[in-house]
mmCIF file of C-alpha atoms in Angstrom:
data_model
loop_
_atom_site.group_PDB
_atom_site.id
_atom_site.type_symbol
_atom_site.label_atom_id
_atom_site.label_comp_id
_atom_site.label_asym_id
_atom_site.label_seq_id
_atom_site.Cartn_x
_atom_site.Cartn_y
_atom_site.Cartn_z
ATOM 1 C CA MET A 14 -52.939 74.206 130.398
ATOM 2 C CA PRO A 15 -55.586 76.099 132.444
ATOM 3 C CA GLN A 16 -58.404 77.883 130.587
ATOM 4 C CA GLY A 17 -56.983 76.890 127.204
ATOM 5 C CA VAL A 18 -53.795 78.940 127.634
ATOM 6 C CA PRO A 19 -50.732 77.286 126.004
ATOM 7 C CA THR A 20 -47.657 76.686 128.142
ATOM 8 C CA SER A 21 -45.413 78.273 125.494
ATOM 9 C CA VAL A 22 -45.793 80.295 122.291
ATOM 10 C CA PRO A 23 -43.766 79.092 119.286
ATOM 11 C CA ALA A 24 -41.683 81.548 117.284
ATOM 12 C CA ASP A 25 -43.481 80.677 114.042
ATOM 13 C CA GLY A 26 -44.402 84.193 112.932
ATOM 14 C CA LEU A 27 -48.126 83.498 113.180
ATOM 15 C CA THR A 28 -50.606 85.744 114.944
ATOM 16 C CA THR A 29 -52.681 84.388 117.824
ATOM 17 C CA ARG A 30 -55.711 84.324 115.525
ATOM 18 C CA GLN A 31 -53.816 82.430 112.824
ATOM 19 C CA ARG A 32 -52.502 79.934 115.343
ATOM 20 C CA ARG A 33 -55.983 79.401 116.773
ATOM 21 C CA ARG A 34 -57.491 78.724 113.352
ATOM 22 C CA ARG A 35 -55.487 75.639 112.432
ATOM 23 C CA PRO A 36 -56.965 72.356 111.196
ATOM 24 C CA LEU A 37 -56.219 69.465 113.537
ATOM 25 C CA VAL A 38 -55.673 65.730 113.307
ATOM 26 C CA VAL A 39 -56.998 64.193 116.527
ATOM 27 C CA VAL A 40 -56.501 60.589 117.675
ATOM 28 C CA HIS A 41 -58.532 58.879 120.405
ATOM 29 C CA THR A 42 -56.916 55.546 121.247
ATOM 30 C CA GLY A 43 -56.421 53.202 124.204
ATOM 31 C CA PRO A 44 -58.101 50.119 125.675
ATOM 32 C CA ASN A 45 -61.081 51.691 127.463
ATOM 33 C CA LYS A 46 -64.436 52.894 126.191
ATOM 34 C CA GLY A 47 -65.132 56.516 125.326
ATOM 35 C CA LYS A 48 -63.038 56.990 122.189
ATOM 36 C CA SER A 49 -65.924 57.172 119.719
ATOM 37 C CA THR A 50 -68.151 58.889 122.265
ATOM 38 C CA ALA A 51 -65.653 61.730 122.611
ATOM 39 C CA ALA A 52 -65.335 62.046 118.824
ATOM 40 C CA PHE A 53 -69.106 62.257 118.376
ATOM 41 C CA GLY A 54 -69.226 64.912 121.104
ATOM 42 C CA MET A 55 -66.777 66.958 119.036
ATOM 43 C CA ALA A 56 -69.012 66.398 115.998
ATOM 44 C CA LEU A 57 -71.928 67.921 117.930
ATOM 45 C CA ARG A 58 -69.825 70.985 118.688
ATOM 46 C CA GLN A 59 -68.911 71.266 115.018
ATOM 47 C CA TRP A 60 -72.573 71.015 114.008
ATOM 48 C CA THR A 61 -73.484 73.920 116.282
ATOM 49 C CA ALA A 62 -70.721 75.952 114.585
ATOM 50 C CA GLY A 63 -72.315 75.290 111.191
ATOM 51 C CA ALA A 64 -69.590 72.912 110.022
ATOM 52 C CA SER A 65 -70.104 70.139 107.488
ATOM 53 C CA VAL A 66 -69.757 66.875 109.446
ATOM 54 C CA ALA A 67 -69.006 63.454 107.935
ATOM 55 C CA VAL A 68 -68.752 60.228 109.943
ATOM 56 C CA PHE A 69 -67.170 57.110 108.453
ATOM 57 C CA GLN A 70 -67.670 54.068 110.667
ATOM 58 C CA PHE A 71 -65.243 51.241 109.913
ATOM 59 C CA VAL A 72 -65.765 48.320 112.266
ATOM 60 C CA LYS A 73 -69.090 48.023 114.034
ATOM 61 C CA SER A 74 -71.742 45.905 112.350
ATOM 62 C CA ALA A 75 -73.546 47.649 109.504
ATOM 63 C CA LYS A 76 -76.854 46.707 111.170
ATOM 64 C CA TRP A 77 -75.863 48.234 114.514
ATOM 65 C CA ARG A 78 -77.198 51.779 114.772
ATOM 66 C CA VAL A 79 -75.520 53.602 117.646
ATOM 67 C CA GLY A 80 -77.420 56.354 119.415
ATOM 68 C CA GLU A 81 -75.110 59.056 118.082
ATOM 69 C CA GLU A 82 -75.948 58.021 114.509
ATOM 70 C CA THR A 83 -79.656 58.621 115.097
ATOM 71 C CA ALA A 84 -78.984 61.948 116.818
ATOM 72 C CA LEU A 85 -76.546 63.287 114.225
ATOM 73 C CA LYS A 86 -78.731 62.220 111.304
ATOM 74 C CA ALA A 87 -81.661 64.032 112.945
ATOM 75 C CA LEU A 88 -79.503 67.140 113.257
ATOM 76 C CA GLY A 89 -78.602 66.817 109.581
ATOM 77 C CA GLU A 90 -82.317 66.731 108.723
ATOM 78 C CA LEU A 91 -82.870 69.776 110.932
ATOM 79 C CA HIS A 92 -80.169 71.619 109.007
ATOM 80 C CA ALA A 93 -81.721 70.637 105.672
ATOM 81 C CA SER A 94 -85.152 71.929 106.720
ATOM 82 C CA THR A 95 -84.229 75.030 108.754
ATOM 83 C CA GLY A 96 -80.620 75.911 107.956
ATOM 84 C CA GLN A 97 -79.663 75.532 111.605
ATOM 85 C CA GLY A 98 -76.277 73.960 112.331
ATOM 86 C CA GLY A 99 -74.467 72.205 109.507
ATOM 87 C CA PRO A 100 -74.966 69.294 107.097
ATOM 88 C CA VAL A 101 -74.288 65.761 108.373
ATOM 89 C CA GLU A 102 -73.383 62.541 106.560
ATOM 90 C CA TRP A 103 -72.956 59.108 108.188
ATOM 91 C CA HIS A 104 -71.394 56.243 106.243
ATOM 92 C CA LYS A 105 -70.747 52.620 107.188
ATOM 93 C CA MET A 106 -67.709 51.250 105.392
ATOM 94 C CA GLY A 107 -68.415 47.867 103.803
ATOM 95 C CA GLU A 108 -70.814 45.399 105.370
ATOM 96 C CA GLY A 109 -69.483 45.654 108.896
ATOM 97 C CA TRP A 110 -66.849 43.324 110.297
ATOM 98 C CA SER A 111 -64.586 42.548 113.263
ATOM 99 C CA TRP A 112 -67.085 42.541 116.141
ATOM 100 C CA SER A 113 -69.590 40.461 114.152
ATOM 101 C CA ARG A 114 -68.048 38.855 111.093
ATOM 102 C CA LYS A 115 -70.093 38.850 107.912
ATOM 103 C CA PRO A 116 -69.884 36.270 105.100
ATOM 104 C CA GLY A 117 -66.806 36.728 102.967
ATOM 105 C CA SER A 118 -63.078 36.263 103.265
ATOM 106 C CA GLU A 119 -60.604 38.535 104.990
ATOM 107 C CA ASP A 120 -59.643 39.762 101.528
ATOM 108 C CA ASP A 121 -63.256 40.836 100.965
ATOM 109 C CA HIS A 122 -63.250 42.799 104.215
ATOM 110 C CA ALA A 123 -59.871 44.333 103.396
ATOM 111 C CA ASP A 124 -61.135 45.381 99.961
ATOM 112 C CA ALA A 125 -64.190 47.022 101.549
ATOM 113 C CA ALA A 126 -61.972 48.926 103.977
ATOM 114 C CA ARG A 127 -59.701 50.111 101.163
ATOM 115 C CA GLU A 128 -62.706 51.268 99.144
ATOM 116 C CA GLY A 129 -63.904 53.209 102.169
ATOM 117 C CA TRP A 130 -60.516 54.856 102.613
ATOM 118 C CA ALA A 131 -60.348 55.700 98.890
ATOM 119 C CA GLU A 132 -63.629 57.620 99.235
ATOM 120 C CA ILE A 133 -62.379 59.454 102.311
ATOM 121 C CA ARG A 134 -59.161 60.333 100.502
ATOM 122 C CA ARG A 135 -61.125 61.793 97.584
ATOM 123 C CA ARG A 136 -63.152 63.921 99.965
ATOM 124 C CA LEU A 137 -60.123 65.132 101.903
ATOM 125 C CA GLU A 138 -58.257 66.061 98.757
ATOM 126 C CA SER A 139 -61.283 67.999 97.446
ATOM 127 C CA GLY A 140 -62.048 69.660 100.803
ATOM 128 C CA ALA A 141 -65.554 68.189 100.847
ATOM 129 C CA HIS A 142 -66.184 68.559 104.605
ATOM 130 C CA ASP A 143 -65.059 70.582 107.593
ATOM 131 C CA PHE A 144 -65.018 67.784 110.177
ATOM 132 C CA TYR A 145 -64.427 64.049 109.727
ATOM 133 C CA VAL A 146 -64.811 61.218 112.222
ATOM 134 C CA LEU A 147 -62.979 58.082 111.064
ATOM 135 C CA ASP A 148 -64.472 55.764 113.659
ATOM 136 C CA GLU A 149 -62.492 52.595 114.489
ATOM 137 C CA PHE A 150 -60.114 53.434 111.628
ATOM 138 C CA THR A 151 -57.059 52.223 113.549
ATOM 139 C CA TYR A 152 -58.121 48.589 113.009
ATOM 140 C CA PRO A 153 -57.719 48.357 109.198
ATOM 141 C CA LEU A 154 -54.421 50.202 109.673
ATOM 142 C CA LYS A 155 -53.279 47.749 112.348
ATOM 143 C CA TRP A 156 -54.284 44.755 110.216
ATOM 144 C CA GLY A 157 -52.342 46.115 107.234
ATOM 145 C CA TRP A 158 -55.437 46.489 105.067
ATOM 146 C CA ILE A 159 -54.723 50.185 104.411
ATOM 147 C CA ASP A 160 -51.251 51.641 103.897
ATOM 148 C CA ILE A 161 -50.353 53.825 106.887
ATOM 149 C CA GLY A 162 -47.819 55.807 104.854
ATOM 150 C CA GLU A 163 -50.524 56.836 102.387
ATOM 151 C CA VAL A 164 -52.891 57.797 105.209
ATOM 152 C CA VAL A 165 -50.250 59.946 106.917
ATOM 153 C CA SER A 166 -49.400 61.671 103.636
ATOM 154 C CA VAL A 167 -53.054 62.471 102.867
ATOM 155 C CA LEU A 168 -53.732 63.751 106.378
ATOM 156 C CA ARG A 169 -50.577 65.858 106.447
ATOM 157 C CA ASP A 170 -51.149 67.407 103.006
ATOM 158 C CA ARG A 171 -54.935 67.870 103.098
ATOM 159 C CA PRO A 172 -55.955 71.286 101.753
ATOM 160 C CA GLY A 173 -58.099 73.976 103.350
ATOM 161 C CA PHE A 174 -59.492 73.822 106.880
ATOM 162 C CA GLN A 175 -60.468 70.221 107.648
ATOM 163 C CA HIS A 176 -60.404 68.628 111.111
ATOM 164 C CA VAL A 177 -60.004 64.827 111.212
ATOM 165 C CA VAL A 178 -60.645 62.653 114.272
ATOM 166 C CA VAL A 179 -59.509 59.006 114.217
ATOM 167 C CA THR A 180 -60.668 56.533 116.870
ATOM 168 C CA GLY A 181 -59.715 52.985 117.819
ATOM 169 C CA ARG A 182 -57.278 50.940 119.860
ATOM 170 C CA ASP A 183 -53.592 50.527 119.047
ATOM 171 C CA ALA A 184 -53.109 53.659 116.957
ATOM 172 C CA PRO A 185 -49.994 53.150 114.803
ATOM 173 C CA PRO A 186 -46.967 55.242 115.833
ATOM 174 C CA GLU A 187 -46.968 56.971 112.432
ATOM 175 C CA LEU A 188 -50.536 58.179 113.006
ATOM 176 C CA VAL A 189 -49.682 59.379 116.497
ATOM 177 C CA GLU A 190 -46.704 61.267 115.065
ATOM 178 C CA VAL A 191 -48.719 63.174 112.451
ATOM 179 C CA ALA A 192 -51.551 63.984 114.907
ATOM 180 C CA ASP A 193 -51.857 67.308 116.720
ATOM 181 C CA LEU A 194 -53.887 65.949 119.650
ATOM 182 C CA VAL A 195 -53.671 62.384 120.962
ATOM 183 C CA THR A 196 -55.688 61.058 123.890
ATOM 184 C CA GLU A 197 -55.326 57.560 125.333
ATOM 185 C CA MET A 198 -58.346 56.137 127.137
ATOM 186 C CA THR A 199 -56.823 54.019 129.903
ATOM 187 C CA LYS A 200 -58.911 51.533 131.854
ATOM 188 C CA ILE A 201 -59.189 51.809 135.602
ATOM 189 C CA LYS A 202 -62.525 50.021 136.031
ATOM 190 C CA HIS A 203 -65.140 48.689 133.627
ATOM 191 C CA PRO A 204 -68.542 47.115 134.436
ATOM 192 C CA MET A 205 -67.765 44.194 132.116
ATOM 193 C CA ASP A 206 -65.002 43.208 134.563
ATOM 194 C CA ALA A 207 -67.815 42.410 136.990
ATOM 195 C CA GLY A 208 -69.746 40.401 134.387
ATOM 196 C CA GLN A 209 -72.135 43.163 133.314
ATOM 197 C CA LYS A 210 -73.061 43.265 129.645
ATOM 198 C CA GLY A 211 -73.291 46.424 127.556
ATOM 199 C CA GLN A 212 -76.493 48.405 127.747
ATOM 200 C CA LYS A 213 -78.437 50.752 125.510
ATOM 201 C CA GLY A 214 -77.678 54.395 126.245
ATOM 202 C CA ILE A 215 -74.205 53.572 127.580
ATOM 203 C CA GLU A 216 -72.479 51.421 124.955
ATOM 204 C CA TRP A 217 -74.682 52.351 121.999
#
Protein backbone atom coordinates (compact mmCIF):
# COMPACT_ATOMS: atom_id res chain seq x y z
CA MET A 1 0.00 0.00 0.00
CA PRO A 2 2.51 2.69 -1.12
CA GLN A 3 1.94 6.30 -0.02
CA GLY A 4 -1.28 5.38 1.77
CA VAL A 5 -3.10 4.38 -1.43
CA PRO A 6 -5.54 1.46 -0.90
CA THR A 7 -5.19 -1.61 -3.10
CA SER A 8 -8.93 -1.56 -3.89
CA VAL A 9 -11.90 0.77 -3.43
CA PRO A 10 -15.07 -0.80 -1.98
CA ALA A 11 -18.42 -0.20 -3.65
CA ASP A 12 -19.93 1.23 -0.46
CA GLY A 13 -21.31 4.47 -1.88
CA LEU A 14 -19.03 6.61 0.28
CA THR A 15 -16.93 9.47 -1.02
CA THR A 16 -13.16 9.40 -0.59
CA ARG A 17 -13.48 12.04 2.14
CA GLN A 18 -16.15 10.03 3.97
CA ARG A 19 -14.09 6.87 3.74
CA ARG A 20 -11.01 8.68 5.05
CA ARG A 21 -12.86 10.07 8.05
CA ARG A 22 -13.81 6.80 9.72
CA PRO A 23 -13.19 5.95 13.38
CA LEU A 24 -10.87 2.97 13.80
CA VAL A 25 -10.34 0.15 16.26
CA VAL A 26 -6.62 -0.65 16.28
CA VAL A 27 -4.96 -3.65 17.94
CA HIS A 28 -1.24 -3.96 18.68
CA THR A 29 -0.48 -7.51 19.78
CA GLY A 30 2.32 -10.09 19.61
CA PRO A 31 5.20 -11.27 21.80
CA ASN A 32 7.76 -8.50 21.20
CA LYS A 33 8.10 -5.02 22.66
CA GLY A 34 6.77 -1.93 20.92
CA LYS A 35 3.01 -2.40 21.23
CA SER A 36 2.41 0.33 23.81
CA THR A 37 5.16 2.49 22.35
CA ALA A 38 3.42 2.52 18.97
CA ALA A 39 0.07 3.35 20.60
CA PHE A 40 1.56 6.28 22.51
CA GLY A 41 3.14 7.52 19.28
CA MET A 42 -0.34 7.60 17.76
CA ALA A 43 -1.55 9.50 20.83
CA LEU A 44 1.11 12.16 20.16
CA ARG A 45 -0.16 12.52 16.61
CA GLN A 46 -3.70 12.88 17.91
CA TRP A 47 -2.61 15.55 20.39
CA THR A 48 -1.06 17.62 17.60
CA ALA A 49 -4.39 17.38 15.74
CA GLY A 50 -6.19 18.84 18.77
CA ALA A 51 -7.89 15.58 19.72
CA SER A 52 -8.96 14.67 23.25
CA VAL A 53 -6.66 11.82 24.32
CA ALA A 54 -7.36 9.35 27.14
CA VAL A 55 -4.98 6.57 28.21
CA PHE A 56 -6.17 3.71 30.41
CA GLN A 57 -3.29 1.55 31.60
CA PHE A 58 -4.38 -1.89 32.80
CA VAL A 59 -1.41 -3.99 33.84
CA LYS A 60 1.81 -2.21 34.73
CA SER A 61 2.34 -1.35 38.38
CA ALA A 62 0.46 1.73 39.54
CA LYS A 63 3.75 3.09 40.92
CA TRP A 64 5.58 2.65 37.61
CA ARG A 65 5.52 5.90 35.64
CA VAL A 66 6.53 5.27 32.04
CA GLY A 67 8.21 8.05 30.11
CA GLU A 68 5.22 8.50 27.81
CA GLU A 69 3.00 9.21 30.82
CA THR A 70 5.20 12.12 31.89
CA ALA A 71 5.38 13.47 28.33
CA LEU A 72 1.66 13.20 27.59
CA LYS A 73 0.66 14.70 30.93
CA ALA A 74 3.01 17.63 30.22
CA LEU A 75 1.33 18.09 26.84
CA GLY A 76 -2.05 18.05 28.57
CA GLU A 77 -0.84 20.84 30.88
CA LEU A 78 0.43 22.76 27.86
CA HIS A 79 -3.01 22.49 26.29
CA ALA A 80 -4.69 23.69 29.48
CA SER A 81 -2.44 26.76 29.69
CA THR A 82 -2.07 27.71 26.00
CA GLY A 83 -4.79 25.90 24.06
CA GLN A 84 -2.18 24.15 21.94
CA GLY A 85 -2.89 20.53 21.01
CA GLY A 86 -5.65 18.70 22.85
CA PRO A 87 -6.59 17.66 26.40
CA VAL A 88 -4.94 14.55 27.86
CA GLU A 89 -6.02 12.17 30.63
CA TRP A 90 -3.99 9.22 31.95
CA HIS A 91 -5.61 6.64 34.22
CA LYS A 92 -4.19 3.56 35.94
CA MET A 93 -6.84 0.88 36.37
CA GLY A 94 -6.87 -0.50 39.91
CA GLU A 95 -3.71 -0.79 41.97
CA GLY A 96 -1.57 -2.36 39.28
CA TRP A 97 -1.13 -6.10 38.89
CA SER A 98 0.36 -8.89 36.77
CA TRP A 99 3.98 -7.76 36.47
CA SER A 100 4.18 -6.91 40.18
CA ARG A 101 1.33 -8.39 42.17
CA LYS A 102 -0.24 -6.22 44.85
CA PRO A 103 -1.96 -7.45 48.03
CA GLY A 104 -5.39 -8.87 47.35
CA SER A 105 -6.91 -11.90 45.71
CA GLU A 106 -7.36 -12.54 42.01
CA ASP A 107 -11.02 -11.63 42.52
CA ASP A 108 -9.93 -8.22 43.82
CA HIS A 109 -7.80 -7.65 40.73
CA ALA A 110 -10.59 -8.85 38.46
CA ASP A 111 -13.05 -6.48 40.15
CA ALA A 112 -10.64 -3.57 39.65
CA ALA A 113 -10.28 -4.43 35.96
CA ARG A 114 -14.06 -4.63 35.52
CA GLU A 115 -14.50 -1.27 37.24
CA GLY A 116 -11.93 0.20 34.86
CA TRP A 117 -13.73 -1.22 31.84
CA ALA A 118 -17.09 0.05 33.14
CA GLU A 119 -15.65 3.59 33.20
CA ILE A 120 -14.26 3.23 29.70
CA ARG A 121 -17.61 1.92 28.48
CA ARG A 122 -19.40 4.95 29.95
CA ARG A 123 -16.99 7.27 28.19
CA LEU A 124 -17.26 5.48 24.86
CA GLU A 125 -21.03 5.48 24.97
CA SER A 126 -21.09 9.22 25.77
CA GLY A 127 -18.40 10.11 23.21
CA ALA A 128 -16.19 11.62 25.91
CA HIS A 129 -12.89 11.48 23.97
CA ASP A 130 -11.56 11.35 20.44
CA PHE A 131 -8.71 8.88 21.01
CA TYR A 132 -8.38 6.08 23.56
CA VAL A 133 -5.38 3.91 24.41
CA LEU A 134 -6.42 0.78 26.32
CA ASP A 135 -2.92 -0.28 27.29
CA GLU A 136 -2.39 -3.98 28.10
CA PHE A 137 -6.17 -4.48 27.88
CA THR A 138 -5.82 -7.89 26.23
CA TYR A 139 -4.75 -9.43 29.56
CA PRO A 140 -8.01 -9.01 31.54
CA LEU A 141 -9.79 -10.25 28.41
CA LYS A 142 -7.52 -13.29 28.15
CA TRP A 143 -7.96 -14.08 31.86
CA GLY A 144 -11.75 -13.90 31.54
CA TRP A 145 -12.05 -10.95 33.92
CA ILE A 146 -13.94 -8.86 31.35
CA ASP A 147 -16.52 -10.25 28.92
CA ILE A 148 -15.11 -10.11 25.38
CA GLY A 149 -18.59 -10.14 23.85
CA GLU A 150 -19.51 -6.98 25.74
CA VAL A 151 -16.26 -5.29 24.73
CA VAL A 152 -16.78 -6.12 21.05
CA SER A 153 -20.36 -4.85 21.17
CA VAL A 154 -19.35 -1.54 22.78
CA LEU A 155 -16.47 -0.99 20.36
CA ARG A 156 -18.58 -1.86 17.33
CA ASP A 157 -21.52 0.35 18.34
CA ARG A 158 -19.65 3.34 19.80
CA PRO A 159 -21.15 6.64 18.63
CA GLY A 160 -19.47 9.59 16.94
CA PHE A 161 -15.83 9.69 15.86
CA GLN A 162 -13.74 7.82 18.44
CA HIS A 163 -10.51 5.94 17.69
CA VAL A 164 -9.62 3.11 20.10
CA VAL A 165 -6.20 1.43 20.31
CA VAL A 166 -5.85 -1.79 22.33
CA THR A 167 -2.42 -3.20 23.22
CA GLY A 168 -1.18 -6.45 24.73
CA ARG A 169 -0.20 -10.00 23.90
CA ASP A 170 -2.62 -12.72 22.83
CA ALA A 171 -5.42 -10.52 21.51
CA PRO A 172 -8.63 -12.59 21.50
CA PRO A 173 -9.88 -13.59 18.03
CA GLU A 174 -13.13 -11.68 18.62
CA LEU A 175 -11.17 -8.46 19.20
CA VAL A 176 -9.07 -9.06 16.11
CA GLU A 177 -12.26 -9.60 14.11
CA VAL A 178 -13.89 -6.31 15.13
CA ALA A 179 -10.65 -4.31 14.64
CA ASP A 180 -9.90 -2.29 11.51
CA LEU A 181 -6.11 -2.40 11.90
CA VAL A 182 -4.19 -5.22 13.59
CA THR A 183 -0.41 -5.32 13.94
CA GLU A 184 1.52 -8.22 15.44
CA MET A 185 4.91 -7.42 16.95
CA THR A 186 6.97 -10.53 16.22
CA LYS A 187 10.30 -11.14 17.94
CA ILE A 188 13.43 -11.60 15.90
CA LYS A 189 15.96 -10.50 18.54
CA HIS A 190 15.67 -8.98 22.00
CA PRO A 191 18.48 -7.79 24.32
CA MET A 192 16.97 -9.76 27.21
CA ASP A 193 17.84 -12.93 25.27
CA ALA A 194 21.46 -12.00 25.90
CA GLY A 195 20.85 -11.38 29.61
CA GLN A 196 20.44 -7.60 29.41
CA LYS A 197 17.88 -6.05 31.72
CA GLY A 198 15.44 -3.32 30.74
CA GLN A 199 16.69 0.24 30.80
CA LYS A 200 15.22 3.69 31.29
CA GLY A 201 14.46 5.40 27.99
CA ILE A 202 14.01 2.08 26.18
CA GLU A 203 11.56 0.01 28.23
CA TRP A 204 10.01 2.86 30.21
